[in-house]
């Protein structure tokens, strides 16, 4: 039996695997698709902290070890979020510039159309 501290890894290996995969998926979804980089670490910590206080009721595990695991995965998620933010920074800036140019172009065209309409009305 593998024992490290108070956690017996033969009792809840599925929990460990599911939480790592869940943290990775949360980081990917919030970081790359939604551009909400800070939400992944926050949700990871909240969900795992709640689990840290619920799981000791069903397994022979103490909550400080699970809470430490929650902090560990939160730090990993924060690092991933920082990497995703840095990697997608250029594309976000490019999209922002394109959107601003399109808005300025539309405003200029609207102004020209109004001026042209007002000129033909007077004559």
XYZ file of C-alpha atoms in Angstrom:
123
model
C 0.000 0.000 0.000
C 1.301 3.427 -0.929
C 1.047 5.867 1.925
C 2.359 9.408 1.905
C 1.478 11.360 4.997
C -2.166 10.724 5.798
C -3.345 9.954 2.249
C -3.559 6.349 1.142
C -3.369 6.498 -2.638
C -5.038 3.124 -3.048
C -8.223 4.448 -1.423
C -8.973 7.388 -3.733
C -6.864 7.205 -6.906
C -9.855 8.159 -9.052
C -10.271 11.410 -7.116
C -6.677 12.384 -7.800
C -6.906 11.573 -11.503
C -10.284 13.243 -11.972
C -9.184 16.426 -10.195
C -6.028 16.763 -12.304
C -7.964 16.267 -15.538
C -10.711 18.606 -14.320
C -8.190 21.297 -13.459
C -6.583 20.993 -16.889
C -9.967 21.193 -18.628
C -11.051 24.189 -16.541
C -7.808 25.970 -17.336
C -8.194 25.269 -21.038
C -11.844 26.315 -21.225
C -11.555 29.479 -19.144
C -8.132 30.467 -20.453
C -8.243 29.784 -24.162
C -11.915 29.883 -25.067
C -13.465 32.384 -22.656
C -10.440 34.618 -21.869
C -11.334 34.593 -18.163
C -7.914 33.627 -16.887
C -8.384 34.038 -13.138
C -11.607 32.003 -12.881
C -9.945 28.612 -13.430
C -7.700 28.801 -10.330
C -10.546 30.233 -8.246
C -13.015 27.500 -9.230
C -10.329 24.838 -8.801
C -9.625 25.948 -5.258
C -13.275 26.343 -4.270
C -14.327 22.929 -5.571
C -11.328 21.090 -4.133
C -11.602 22.893 -0.785
C -15.217 21.793 -0.506
C -14.157 18.248 -1.388
C -11.413 18.436 1.260
C -14.042 18.815 3.943
C -16.539 16.311 2.491
C -14.245 13.370 1.633
C -12.989 12.735 5.192
C -16.548 11.729 6.069
C -16.327 8.762 3.682
C -12.612 7.841 3.642
C -9.916 7.539 6.267
C -8.231 10.782 5.207
C -7.558 13.975 7.092
C -8.652 17.283 5.573
C -5.319 19.206 5.795
C -3.703 16.870 3.264
C -6.580 17.329 0.820
C -6.564 21.075 1.383
C -2.845 21.126 0.609
C -3.576 19.183 -2.569
C -6.210 21.799 -3.449
C -3.657 24.580 -3.020
C -1.131 22.645 -5.114
C -3.574 22.227 -8.011
C -4.609 25.868 -7.675
C -0.994 26.970 -8.088
C -0.604 24.700 -11.135
C -3.825 26.160 -12.590
C -2.569 29.685 -11.920
C 0.683 28.921 -13.744
C -1.275 27.499 -16.697
C -3.502 30.575 -16.751
C -0.463 32.850 -16.824
C 0.990 30.855 -19.719
C -2.311 30.994 -21.627
C -2.570 34.743 -21.000
C 0.933 35.324 -22.349
C 0.421 33.100 -25.403
C -2.908 34.675 -26.415
C -1.914 38.294 -25.682
C -0.986 39.130 -29.291
C -4.160 37.695 -30.807
C -6.326 39.581 -28.289
C -4.544 42.851 -29.138
C -4.941 42.204 -32.875
C -8.672 41.504 -32.497
C -9.096 44.652 -30.400
C -7.327 46.769 -33.040
C -9.425 45.232 -35.853
C -12.645 45.890 -33.935
C -11.619 49.489 -33.218
C -10.726 50.055 -36.894
C -14.070 48.613 -38.003
C -15.926 50.894 -35.575
C -13.992 53.949 -36.773
C -14.614 53.023 -40.411
C -18.333 52.581 -39.742
C -18.500 55.915 -37.904
C -16.699 57.662 -40.791
C -19.033 56.093 -43.371
C -22.079 57.082 -41.336
C -20.788 60.638 -41.095
C -20.132 60.782 -44.861
C -23.571 59.337 -45.662
C -25.276 61.854 -43.382
C -23.323 64.709 -44.958
C -24.155 63.485 -48.470
C -27.844 63.058 -47.568
C -28.002 66.549 -46.036
C -26.311 68.080 -49.131
C -28.823 66.531 -51.536
C -31.736 67.590 -49.333
C -30.804 71.270 -49.446
C -30.509 71.471 -53.227
